[in-house]
PDB file of C-alpha atoms in Angstrom:
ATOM      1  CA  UNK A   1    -128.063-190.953  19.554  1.00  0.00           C
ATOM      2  CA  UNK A   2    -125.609-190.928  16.725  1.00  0.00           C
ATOM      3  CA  UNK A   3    -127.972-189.491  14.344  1.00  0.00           C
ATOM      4  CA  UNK A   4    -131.481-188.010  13.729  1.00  0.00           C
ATOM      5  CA  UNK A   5    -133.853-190.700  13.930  1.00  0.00           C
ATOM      6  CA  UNK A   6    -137.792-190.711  12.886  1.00  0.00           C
ATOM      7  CA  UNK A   7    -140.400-192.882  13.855  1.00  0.00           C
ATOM      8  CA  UNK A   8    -142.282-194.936  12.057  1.00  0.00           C
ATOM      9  CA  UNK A   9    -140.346-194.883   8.282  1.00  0.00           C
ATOM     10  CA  UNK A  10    -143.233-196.029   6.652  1.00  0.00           C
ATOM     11  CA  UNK A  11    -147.506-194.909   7.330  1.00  0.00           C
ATOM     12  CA  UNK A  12    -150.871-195.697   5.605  1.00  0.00           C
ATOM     13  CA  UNK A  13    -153.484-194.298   6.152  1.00  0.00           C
ATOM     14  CA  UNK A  14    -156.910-193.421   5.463  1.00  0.00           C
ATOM     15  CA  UNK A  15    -158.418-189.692   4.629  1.00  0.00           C
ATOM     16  CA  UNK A  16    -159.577-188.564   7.282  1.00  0.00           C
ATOM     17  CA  UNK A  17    -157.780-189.741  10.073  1.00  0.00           C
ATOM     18  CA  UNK A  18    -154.787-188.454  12.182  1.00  0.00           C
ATOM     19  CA  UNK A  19    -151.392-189.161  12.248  1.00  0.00           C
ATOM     20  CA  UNK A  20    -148.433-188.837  13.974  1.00  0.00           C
ATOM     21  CA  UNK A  21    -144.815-188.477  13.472  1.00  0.00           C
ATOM     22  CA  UNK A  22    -141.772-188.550  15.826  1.00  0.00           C
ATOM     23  CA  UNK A  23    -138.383-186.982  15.346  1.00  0.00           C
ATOM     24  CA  UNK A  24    -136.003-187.391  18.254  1.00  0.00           C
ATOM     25  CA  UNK A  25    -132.824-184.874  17.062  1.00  0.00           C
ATOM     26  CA  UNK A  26    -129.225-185.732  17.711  1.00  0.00           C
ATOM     27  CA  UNK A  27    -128.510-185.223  21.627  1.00  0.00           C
ATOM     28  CA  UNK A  28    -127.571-181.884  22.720  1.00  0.00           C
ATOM     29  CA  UNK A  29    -129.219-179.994  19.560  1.00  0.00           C
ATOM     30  CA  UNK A  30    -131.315-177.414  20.602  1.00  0.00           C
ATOM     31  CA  UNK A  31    -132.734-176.748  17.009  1.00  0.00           C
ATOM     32  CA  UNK A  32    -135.000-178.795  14.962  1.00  0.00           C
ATOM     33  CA  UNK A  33    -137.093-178.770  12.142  1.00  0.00           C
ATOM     34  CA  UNK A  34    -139.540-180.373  10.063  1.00  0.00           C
ATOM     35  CA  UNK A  35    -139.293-180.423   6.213  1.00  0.00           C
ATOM     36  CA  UNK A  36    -141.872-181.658   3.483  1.00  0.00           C
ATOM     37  CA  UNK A  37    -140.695-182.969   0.623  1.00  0.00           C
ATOM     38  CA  UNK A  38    -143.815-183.802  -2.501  1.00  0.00           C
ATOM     39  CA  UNK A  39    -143.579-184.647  -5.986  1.00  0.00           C
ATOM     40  CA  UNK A  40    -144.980-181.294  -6.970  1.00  0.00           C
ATOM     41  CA  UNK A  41    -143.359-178.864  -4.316  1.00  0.00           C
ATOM     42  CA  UNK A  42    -139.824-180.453  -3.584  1.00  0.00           C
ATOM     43  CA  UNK A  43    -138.697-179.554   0.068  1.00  0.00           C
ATOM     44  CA  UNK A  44    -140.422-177.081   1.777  1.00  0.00           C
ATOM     45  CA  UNK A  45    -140.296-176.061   5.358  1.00  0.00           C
ATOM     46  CA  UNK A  46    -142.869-176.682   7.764  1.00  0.00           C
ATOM     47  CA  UNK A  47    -142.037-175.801  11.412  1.00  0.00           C
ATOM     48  CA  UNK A  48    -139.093-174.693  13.790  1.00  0.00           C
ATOM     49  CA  UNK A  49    -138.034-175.364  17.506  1.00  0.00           C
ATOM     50  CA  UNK A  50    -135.592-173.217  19.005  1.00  0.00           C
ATOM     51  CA  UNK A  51    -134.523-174.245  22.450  1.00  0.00           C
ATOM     52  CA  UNK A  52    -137.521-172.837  24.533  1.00  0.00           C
ATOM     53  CA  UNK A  53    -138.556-170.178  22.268  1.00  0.00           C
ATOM     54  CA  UNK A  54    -142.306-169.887  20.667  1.00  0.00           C
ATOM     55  CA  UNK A  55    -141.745-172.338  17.248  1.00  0.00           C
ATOM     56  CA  UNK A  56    -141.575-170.734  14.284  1.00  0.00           C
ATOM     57  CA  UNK A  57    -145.019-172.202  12.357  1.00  0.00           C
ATOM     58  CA  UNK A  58    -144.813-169.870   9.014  1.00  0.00           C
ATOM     59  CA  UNK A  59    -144.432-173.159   6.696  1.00  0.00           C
ATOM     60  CA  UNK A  60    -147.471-175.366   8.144  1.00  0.00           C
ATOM     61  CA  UNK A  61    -149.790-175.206   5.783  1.00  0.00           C
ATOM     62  CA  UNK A  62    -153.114-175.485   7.087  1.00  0.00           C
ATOM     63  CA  UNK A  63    -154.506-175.186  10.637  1.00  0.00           C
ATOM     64  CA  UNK A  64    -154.651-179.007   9.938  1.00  0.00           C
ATOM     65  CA  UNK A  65    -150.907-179.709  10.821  1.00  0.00           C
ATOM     66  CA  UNK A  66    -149.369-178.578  14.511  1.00  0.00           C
ATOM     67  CA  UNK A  67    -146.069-180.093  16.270  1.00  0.00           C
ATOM     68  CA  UNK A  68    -144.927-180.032  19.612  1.00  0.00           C
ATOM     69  CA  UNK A  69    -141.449-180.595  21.329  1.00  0.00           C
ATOM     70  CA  UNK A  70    -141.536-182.229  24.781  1.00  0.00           C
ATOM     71  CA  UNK A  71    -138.668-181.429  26.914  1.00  0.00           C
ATOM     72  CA  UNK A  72    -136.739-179.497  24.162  1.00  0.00           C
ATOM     73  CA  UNK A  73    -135.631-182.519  22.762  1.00  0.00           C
ATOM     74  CA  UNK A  74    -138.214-185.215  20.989  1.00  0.00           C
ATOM     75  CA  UNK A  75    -141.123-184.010  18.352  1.00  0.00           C
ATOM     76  CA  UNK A  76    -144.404-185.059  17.168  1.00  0.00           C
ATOM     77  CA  UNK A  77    -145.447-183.392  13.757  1.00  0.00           C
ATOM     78  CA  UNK A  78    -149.744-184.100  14.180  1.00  0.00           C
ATOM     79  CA  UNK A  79    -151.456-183.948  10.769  1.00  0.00           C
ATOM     80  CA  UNK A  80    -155.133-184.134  11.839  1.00  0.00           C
ATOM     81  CA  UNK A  81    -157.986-185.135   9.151  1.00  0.00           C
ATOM     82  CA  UNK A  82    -155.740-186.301   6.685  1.00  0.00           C
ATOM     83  CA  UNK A  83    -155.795-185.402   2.841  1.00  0.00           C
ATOM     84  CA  UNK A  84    -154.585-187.215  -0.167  1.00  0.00           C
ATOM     85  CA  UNK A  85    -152.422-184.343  -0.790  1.00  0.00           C
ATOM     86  CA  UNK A  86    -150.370-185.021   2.333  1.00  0.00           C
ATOM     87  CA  UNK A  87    -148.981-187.815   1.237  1.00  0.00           C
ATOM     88  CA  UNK A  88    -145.373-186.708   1.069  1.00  0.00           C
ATOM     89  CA  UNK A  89    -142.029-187.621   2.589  1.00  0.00           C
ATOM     90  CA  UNK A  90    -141.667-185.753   6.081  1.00  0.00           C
ATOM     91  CA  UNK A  91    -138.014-184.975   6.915  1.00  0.00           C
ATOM     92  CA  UNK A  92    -137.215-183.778  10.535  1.00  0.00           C
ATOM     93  CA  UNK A  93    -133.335-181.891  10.895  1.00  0.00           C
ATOM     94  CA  UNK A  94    -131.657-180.952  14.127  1.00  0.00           C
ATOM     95  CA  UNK A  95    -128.696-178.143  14.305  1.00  0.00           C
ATOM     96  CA  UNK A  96    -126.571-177.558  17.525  1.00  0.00           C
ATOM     97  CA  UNK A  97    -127.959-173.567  18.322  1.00  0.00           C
ATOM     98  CA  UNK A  98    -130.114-172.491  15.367  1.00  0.00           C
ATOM     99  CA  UNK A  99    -131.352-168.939  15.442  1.00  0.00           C
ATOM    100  CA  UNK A 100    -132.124-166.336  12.721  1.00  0.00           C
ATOM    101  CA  UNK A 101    -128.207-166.457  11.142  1.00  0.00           C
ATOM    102  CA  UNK A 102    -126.466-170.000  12.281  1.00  0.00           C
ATOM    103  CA  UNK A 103    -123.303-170.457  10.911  1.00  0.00           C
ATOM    104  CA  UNK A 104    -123.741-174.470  11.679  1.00  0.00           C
ATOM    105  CA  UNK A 105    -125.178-177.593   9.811  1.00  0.00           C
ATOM    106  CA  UNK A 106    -128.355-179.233   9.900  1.00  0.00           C
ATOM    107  CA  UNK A 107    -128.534-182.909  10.070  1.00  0.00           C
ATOM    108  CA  UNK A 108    -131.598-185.097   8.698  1.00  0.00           C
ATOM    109  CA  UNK A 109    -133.512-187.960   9.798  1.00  0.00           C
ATOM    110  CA  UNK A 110    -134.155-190.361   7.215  1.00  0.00           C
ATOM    111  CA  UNK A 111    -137.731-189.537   6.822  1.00  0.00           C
ATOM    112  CA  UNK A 112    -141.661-190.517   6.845  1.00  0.00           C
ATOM    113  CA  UNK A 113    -143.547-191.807   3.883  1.00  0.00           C
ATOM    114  CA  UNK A 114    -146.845-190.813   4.766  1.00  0.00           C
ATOM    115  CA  UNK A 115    -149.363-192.571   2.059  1.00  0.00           C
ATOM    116  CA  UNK A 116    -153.266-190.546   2.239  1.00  0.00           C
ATOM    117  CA  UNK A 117    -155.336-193.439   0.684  1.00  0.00           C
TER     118      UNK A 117
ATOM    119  CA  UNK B   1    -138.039-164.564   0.155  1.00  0.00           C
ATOM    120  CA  UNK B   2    -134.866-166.168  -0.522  1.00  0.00           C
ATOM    121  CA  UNK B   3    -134.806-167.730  -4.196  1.00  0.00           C
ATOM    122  CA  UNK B   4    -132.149-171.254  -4.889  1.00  0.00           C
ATOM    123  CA  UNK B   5    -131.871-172.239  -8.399  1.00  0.00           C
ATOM    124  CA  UNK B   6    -129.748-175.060  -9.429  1.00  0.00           C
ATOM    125  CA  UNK B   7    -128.685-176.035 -13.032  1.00  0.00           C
ATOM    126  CA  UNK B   8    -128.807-178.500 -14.976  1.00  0.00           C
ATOM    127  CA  UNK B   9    -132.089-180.414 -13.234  1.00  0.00           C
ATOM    128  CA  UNK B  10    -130.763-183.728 -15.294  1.00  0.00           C
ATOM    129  CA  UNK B  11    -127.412-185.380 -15.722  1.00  0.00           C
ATOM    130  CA  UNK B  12    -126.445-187.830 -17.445  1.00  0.00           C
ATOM    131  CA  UNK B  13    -122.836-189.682 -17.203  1.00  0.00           C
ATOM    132  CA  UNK B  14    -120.755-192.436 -17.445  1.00  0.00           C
ATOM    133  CA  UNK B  15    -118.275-193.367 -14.867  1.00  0.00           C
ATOM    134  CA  UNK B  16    -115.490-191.778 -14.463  1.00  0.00           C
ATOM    135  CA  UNK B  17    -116.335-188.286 -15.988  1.00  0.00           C
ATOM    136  CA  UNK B  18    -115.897-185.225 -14.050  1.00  0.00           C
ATOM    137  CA  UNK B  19    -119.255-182.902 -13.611  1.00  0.00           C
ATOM    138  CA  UNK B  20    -119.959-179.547 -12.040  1.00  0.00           C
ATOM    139  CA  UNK B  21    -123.329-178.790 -10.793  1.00  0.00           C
ATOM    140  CA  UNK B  22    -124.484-174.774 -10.059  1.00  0.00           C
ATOM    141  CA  UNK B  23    -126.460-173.540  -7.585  1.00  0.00           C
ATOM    142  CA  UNK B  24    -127.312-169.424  -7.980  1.00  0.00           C
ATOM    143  CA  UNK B  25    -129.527-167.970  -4.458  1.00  0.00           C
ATOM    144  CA  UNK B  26    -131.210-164.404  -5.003  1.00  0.00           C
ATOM    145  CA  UNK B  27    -129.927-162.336  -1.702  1.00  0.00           C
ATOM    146  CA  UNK B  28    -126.770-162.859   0.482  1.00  0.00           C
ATOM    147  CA  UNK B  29    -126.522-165.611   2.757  1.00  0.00           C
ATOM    148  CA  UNK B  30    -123.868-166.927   5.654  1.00  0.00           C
ATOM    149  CA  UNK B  31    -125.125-170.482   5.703  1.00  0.00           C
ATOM    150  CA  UNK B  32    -125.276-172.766   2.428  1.00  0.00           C
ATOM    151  CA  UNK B  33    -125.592-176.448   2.368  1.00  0.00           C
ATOM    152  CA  UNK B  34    -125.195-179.347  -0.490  1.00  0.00           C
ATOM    153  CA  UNK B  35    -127.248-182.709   0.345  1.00  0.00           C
ATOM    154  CA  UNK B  36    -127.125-186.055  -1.815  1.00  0.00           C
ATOM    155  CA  UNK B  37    -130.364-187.906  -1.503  1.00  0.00           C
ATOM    156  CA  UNK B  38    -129.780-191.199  -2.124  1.00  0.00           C
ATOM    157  CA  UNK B  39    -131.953-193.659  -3.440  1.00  0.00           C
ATOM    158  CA  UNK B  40    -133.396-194.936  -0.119  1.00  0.00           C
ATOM    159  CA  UNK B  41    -134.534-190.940   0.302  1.00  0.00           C
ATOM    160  CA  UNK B  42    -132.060-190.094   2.926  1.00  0.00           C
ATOM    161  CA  UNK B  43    -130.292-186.686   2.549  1.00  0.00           C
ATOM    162  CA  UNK B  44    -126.695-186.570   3.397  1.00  0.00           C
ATOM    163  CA  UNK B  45    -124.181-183.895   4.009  1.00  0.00           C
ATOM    164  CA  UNK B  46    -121.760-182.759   1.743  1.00  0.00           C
ATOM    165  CA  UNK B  47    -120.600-179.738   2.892  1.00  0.00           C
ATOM    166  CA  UNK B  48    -121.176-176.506   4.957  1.00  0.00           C
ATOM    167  CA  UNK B  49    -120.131-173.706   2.267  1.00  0.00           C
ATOM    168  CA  UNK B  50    -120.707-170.249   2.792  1.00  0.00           C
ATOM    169  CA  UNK B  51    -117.614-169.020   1.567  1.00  0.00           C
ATOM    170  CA  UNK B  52    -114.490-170.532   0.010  1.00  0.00           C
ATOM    171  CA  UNK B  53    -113.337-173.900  -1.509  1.00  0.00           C
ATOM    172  CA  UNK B  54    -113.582-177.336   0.579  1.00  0.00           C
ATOM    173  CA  UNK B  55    -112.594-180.736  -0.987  1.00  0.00           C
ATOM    174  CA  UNK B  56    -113.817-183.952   0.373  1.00  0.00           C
ATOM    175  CA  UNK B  57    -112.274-186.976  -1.764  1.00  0.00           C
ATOM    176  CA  UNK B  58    -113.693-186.733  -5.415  1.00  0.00           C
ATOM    177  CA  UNK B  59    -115.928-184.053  -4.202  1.00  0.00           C
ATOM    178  CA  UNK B  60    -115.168-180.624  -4.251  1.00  0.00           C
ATOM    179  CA  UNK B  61    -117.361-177.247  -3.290  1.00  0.00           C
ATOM    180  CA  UNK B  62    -116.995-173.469  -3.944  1.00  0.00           C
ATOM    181  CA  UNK B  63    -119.198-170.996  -2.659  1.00  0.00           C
ATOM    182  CA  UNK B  64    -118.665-167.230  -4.362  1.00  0.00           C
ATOM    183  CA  UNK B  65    -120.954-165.520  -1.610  1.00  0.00           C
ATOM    184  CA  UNK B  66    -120.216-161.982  -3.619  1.00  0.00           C
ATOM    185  CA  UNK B  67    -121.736-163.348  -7.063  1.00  0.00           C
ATOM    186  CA  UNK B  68    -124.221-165.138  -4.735  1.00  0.00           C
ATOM    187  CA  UNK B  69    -123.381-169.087  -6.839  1.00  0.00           C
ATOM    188  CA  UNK B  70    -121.972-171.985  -5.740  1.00  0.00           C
ATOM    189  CA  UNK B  71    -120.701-174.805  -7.434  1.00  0.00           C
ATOM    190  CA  UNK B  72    -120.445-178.596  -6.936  1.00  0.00           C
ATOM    191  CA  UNK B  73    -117.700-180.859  -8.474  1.00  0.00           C
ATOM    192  CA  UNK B  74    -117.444-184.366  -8.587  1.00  0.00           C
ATOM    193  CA  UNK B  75    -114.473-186.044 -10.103  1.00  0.00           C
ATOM    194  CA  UNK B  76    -114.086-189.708 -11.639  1.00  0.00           C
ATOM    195  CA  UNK B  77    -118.074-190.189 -10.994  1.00  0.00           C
ATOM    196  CA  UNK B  78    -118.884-193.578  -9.556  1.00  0.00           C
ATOM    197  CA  UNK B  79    -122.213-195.447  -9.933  1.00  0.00           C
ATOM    198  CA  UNK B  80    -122.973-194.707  -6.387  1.00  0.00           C
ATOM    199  CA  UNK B  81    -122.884-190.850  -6.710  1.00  0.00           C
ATOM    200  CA  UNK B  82    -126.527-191.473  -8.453  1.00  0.00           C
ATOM    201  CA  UNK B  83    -129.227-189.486  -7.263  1.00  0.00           C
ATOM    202  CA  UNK B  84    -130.369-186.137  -6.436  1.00  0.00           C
ATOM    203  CA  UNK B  85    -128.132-183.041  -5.451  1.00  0.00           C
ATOM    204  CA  UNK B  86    -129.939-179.976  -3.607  1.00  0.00           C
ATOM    205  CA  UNK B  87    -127.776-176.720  -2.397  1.00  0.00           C
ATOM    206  CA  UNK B  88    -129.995-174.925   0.463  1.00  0.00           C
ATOM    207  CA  UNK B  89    -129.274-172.020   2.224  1.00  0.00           C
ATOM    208  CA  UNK B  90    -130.321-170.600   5.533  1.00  0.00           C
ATOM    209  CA  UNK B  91    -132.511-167.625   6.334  1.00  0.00           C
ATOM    210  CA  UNK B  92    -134.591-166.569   8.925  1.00  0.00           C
ATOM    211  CA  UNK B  93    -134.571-169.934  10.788  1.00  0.00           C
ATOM    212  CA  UNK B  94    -134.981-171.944   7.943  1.00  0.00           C
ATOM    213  CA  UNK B  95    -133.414-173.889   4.898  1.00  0.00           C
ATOM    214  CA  UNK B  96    -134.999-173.071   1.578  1.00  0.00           C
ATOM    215  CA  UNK B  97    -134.093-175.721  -0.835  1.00  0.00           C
ATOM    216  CA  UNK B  98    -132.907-175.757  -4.538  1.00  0.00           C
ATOM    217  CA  UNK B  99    -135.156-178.257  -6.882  1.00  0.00           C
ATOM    218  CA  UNK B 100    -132.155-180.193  -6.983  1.00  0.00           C
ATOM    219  CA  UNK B 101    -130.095-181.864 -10.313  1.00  0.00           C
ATOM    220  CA  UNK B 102    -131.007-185.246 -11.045  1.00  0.00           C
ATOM    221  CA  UNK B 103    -127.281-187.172 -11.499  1.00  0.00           C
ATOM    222  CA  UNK B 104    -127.647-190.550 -12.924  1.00  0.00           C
ATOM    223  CA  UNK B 105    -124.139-192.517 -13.536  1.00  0.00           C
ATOM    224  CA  UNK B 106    -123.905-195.265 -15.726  1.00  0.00           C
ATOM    225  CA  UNK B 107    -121.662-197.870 -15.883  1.00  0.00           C
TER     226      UNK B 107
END
């Protein structure tokens, strides 16, 4: 696709229950990532694919959250047992190699407002 | 890790006044980003910086990677150039964002 595109823009839910989010990264990116972005915390990073490697899960933060990549190309970020304090804007990027020192950009989807009622 | 602060966190203009927005990062880097997020949430590219001047229109970057700061300039703002500015940089497989400057134009 032209861009990075995230599925669905818009959840509510209740606590407790799970959710999930799809990011499917520009075509031909082999890197992608998922980003938080709170009131209280700003941006932070969550998780990152690199072609087939083992993700990168520092930034999830709880055993709560996990993410998968099918086919090295679309992700599902899985938040299970939802808390009011997830609510937050969940941003997915894609980059062309990624790696420990890209010189490249990363491109972002336009988001998912996930609302914890 | 990797500290981003950006200054001023508010700005206030009125069209057509020039502004320049700072962004200092605590260790050496070979990847920095500035983003717009625009009202609607979406965060847009402005440019890839590391190093060097770029100019894009009314928008101009310089990154001093030595003195570890880069700015942002934005000539003749518009009302459209509203909304939240972040500089990020890259390390160890990830972006670590700024808390971004608040620009609000007025018209």
């Amino acid at each position: 696709g032209a861009g990075v595109s995230q599925s669905p823009s818009n959840k509510v839910t209740e606590k407790g229950k799970d959710v999930e989010l799809r990011c499917d990264p520009i075509s031909g990116h082999t890197a992608l990532y998922w980003y938080r972005q709170s009131l209280g915390q700003g941006l932070e990073f969550l998780i990152y694919f690199q072609g087939n490697s083992a993700p990168d899960k520092s930034g999830l933060p709880s055993d709560r959250f996990s993410a998968e990549r099918t086919g090295g190309s679309v992700s599902t970020l899985t938040i299970q047992r939802t808390q009011q304090e997830d609510s937050a804007v969940y941003l997915c990027a894609s980059s062309l190699v990624g790696g420990p020192y890209p010189q490249e950009t990363q491109y972002f989807g336009p988001g998912t407002r996930l609302l914890v009622l | 890790g990797i500290q981003v602060e950006q200054s001023p966190p508010d700005l206030i203009l009125q069209e057509g006044a020039n502004s320049t927005l700072r962004c200092n990062f605590s260790d050496s880097v070979n990847n920095l980003q500035w983003f717009h997020q625009n009202p609607w949430g979406q965060l847009i590219n402005l440019f890839y910086i590391p190093s060097g001047t770029k100019q894009n229109g009314r928008l101009s970057a310089t990154t001093v990677a030595t003195e570890r700061y880069s700015l942002l300039y934005i000539s003749s703002s518009q009302t459209t150039d509203s909304g939240v500015y972040f500089c990020a940089v890259y390390s160890y497989g990830k972006l670590t964002f700024g808390q971004g400057t608040i620009l609000t134009v007025h018209p």
